[in-house]
CSV table of C-alpha atoms in Angstrom, one decimal:
chain,number,residue,atom,x,y,z
A,104,SER,CA,11.4,18.4,-13.7
A,105,TYR,CA,14.7,18.9,-14.8
A,106,GLN,CA,16.1,17.5,-11.3
A,107,PHE,CA,13.9,14.4,-11.4
A,108,GLN,CA,14.8,13.6,-14.9
A,109,TYR,CA,18.5,14.2,-13.8
A,110,VAL,CA,18.0,11.6,-10.9
A,111,ALA,CA,16.0,8.8,-13.3
A,112,GLN,CA,18.9,9.0,-15.6
A,113,ASN,CA,21.6,8.7,-13.6
A,114,CYS,CA,20.5,7.4,-10.7
A,115,TRP,CA,18.0,4.8,-12.1
A,116,GLY,CA,18.9,4.9,-15.7
A,117,GLN,CA,22.1,1.7,-14.9
A,118,TYR,CA,18.7,-0.4,-13.6
A,119,MET,CA,16.3,0.4,-16.7
A,120,THR,CA,14.9,-2.3,-18.9
A,121,ASP,CA,12.9,-2.8,-21.7
A,122,GLU,CA,11.6,-5.7,-20.2
A,123,VAL,CA,9.0,-4.1,-18.1
A,124,MET,CA,5.4,-3.1,-18.7
A,125,PRO,CA,4.8,-0.1,-20.9
A,126,LYS,CA,4.1,3.2,-19.4
A,127,VAL,CA,1.4,3.7,-21.5
A,128,MET,CA,-1.1,1.1,-22.6
A,129,TYR,CA,-3.9,0.8,-24.9
A,130,PHE,CA,-7.1,-1.5,-24.0
A,131,ASP,CA,-10.8,-1.3,-25.7
A,132,ALA,CA,-13.3,0.5,-24.6
A,133,ASP,CA,-14.6,-3.0,-22.4
A,134,THR,CA,-11.2,-3.3,-20.9
A,135,THR,CA,-10.3,-0.2,-19.9
A,136,ALA,CA,-13.7,0.0,-18.4
A,137,ARG,CA,-12.9,-3.4,-16.1
A,138,ILE,CA,-10.2,-2.1,-15.5
A,139,ALA,CA,-11.5,0.8,-13.4
A,140,ASP,CA,-13.9,-1.5,-11.7
A,141,LEU,CA,-11.3,-4.0,-10.6
A,142,GLN,CA,-9.0,-1.3,-9.3
A,143,SER,CA,-11.8,1.0,-7.6
A,144,LEU,CA,-12.1,-2.3,-5.8
A,145,ILE,CA,-8.6,-3.0,-5.3
A,146,LYS,CA,-7.1,-0.5,-4.1
A,147,PRO,CA,-9.2,1.2,-1.1
A,148,TYR,CA,-8.6,-2.5,0.1
A,149,ILE,CA,-5.1,-2.6,-0.3
A,150,GLU,CA,-4.6,0.7,1.3
A,151,GLN,CA,-6.9,-0.1,4.2
A,152,ASN,CA,-5.3,-3.1,4.6
A,153,LEU,CA,-1.8,-1.6,4.5
A,154,ALA,CA,-2.7,1.4,7.4
A,155,GLU,CA,-4.0,-1.5,9.5
A,156,PHE,CA,-0.9,-3.4,9.2
A,157,ILE,CA,1.5,-0.5,9.3
A,158,THR,CA,0.2,0.8,12.3
A,159,GLY,CA,-0.5,-2.4,14.0
A,160,ARG,CA,-3.9,-2.4,13.9
A,161,LYS,CA,-4.3,-6.0,12.3
A,162,GLU,CA,-0.7,-8.5,13.6
A,163,LEU,CA,1.5,-9.5,10.3
A,164,ASN,CA,0.8,-12.9,11.0
A,165,ASP,CA,0.7,-15.6,8.2
A,166,ALA,CA,-3.6,-16.2,9.0
A,167,ASN,CA,-4.1,-12.7,8.6
A,168,LEU,CA,-1.8,-12.4,5.7
A,169,GLU,CA,-3.7,-15.0,4.1
A,170,ALA,CA,-7.1,-13.4,5.0
A,171,TYR,CA,-5.1,-10.1,2.9
A,172,PHE,CA,-4.4,-12.4,-0.3
A,173,ALA,CA,-8.0,-14.4,-0.2
A,174,GLY,CA,-9.8,-11.0,-0.3
A,175,LEU,CA,-7.7,-9.3,-3.1
A,176,GLU,CA,-8.7,-13.0,-4.8
A,177,ALA,CA,-12.4,-12.3,-4.2
A,178,LEU,CA,-12.5,-8.5,-5.2
A,179,GLY,CA,-10.9,-9.8,-9.1
A,180,ALA,CA,-7.0,-9.5,-8.4
A,181,ASP,CA,-6.6,-12.3,-10.6
A,182,GLU,CA,-8.2,-10.8,-13.3
A,183,TYR,CA,-7.0,-7.7,-12.9
A,184,VAL,CA,-3.5,-9.3,-13.3
A,185,GLN,CA,-4.8,-11.8,-15.9
A,186,ILE,CA,-5.4,-8.6,-18.1
A,187,TYR,CA,-1.9,-7.4,-17.7
A,188,GLN,CA,-0.4,-10.3,-18.4
A,189,GLU,CA,-2.2,-10.7,-21.4
A,190,TYR,CA,-0.8,-7.6,-23.0
A,191,TRP,CA,2.4,-7.8,-21.9
A,192,GLU,CA,2.0,-11.2,-24.3
A,193,SER,CA,0.9,-9.8,-26.5
A,194,LEU,CA,3.3,-6.9,-27.1
A,195,ASN,CA,6.4,-9.7,-26.7
A,196,GLY,CA,4.9,-12.4,-28.7
């Protein structure tokens, strides 16, 4: 919408940079499938844990945060980040 574009340009425009990940990225079929697989595991895990931290069901402490990040690693978060990191590096030499 026009209002969103206006706000984006006039409020966020001063903070925009070309040193961020592009909005459109192109991966081969195998990489795209792997990203989808990883997202299908990681996203629900993040959403569930964030809800538990926000509602207080899970206490926000060092032990729970370490367990949360260990869970992300177990689901392949490092591989997910690496895919995008390699893509970024390929664009910026």
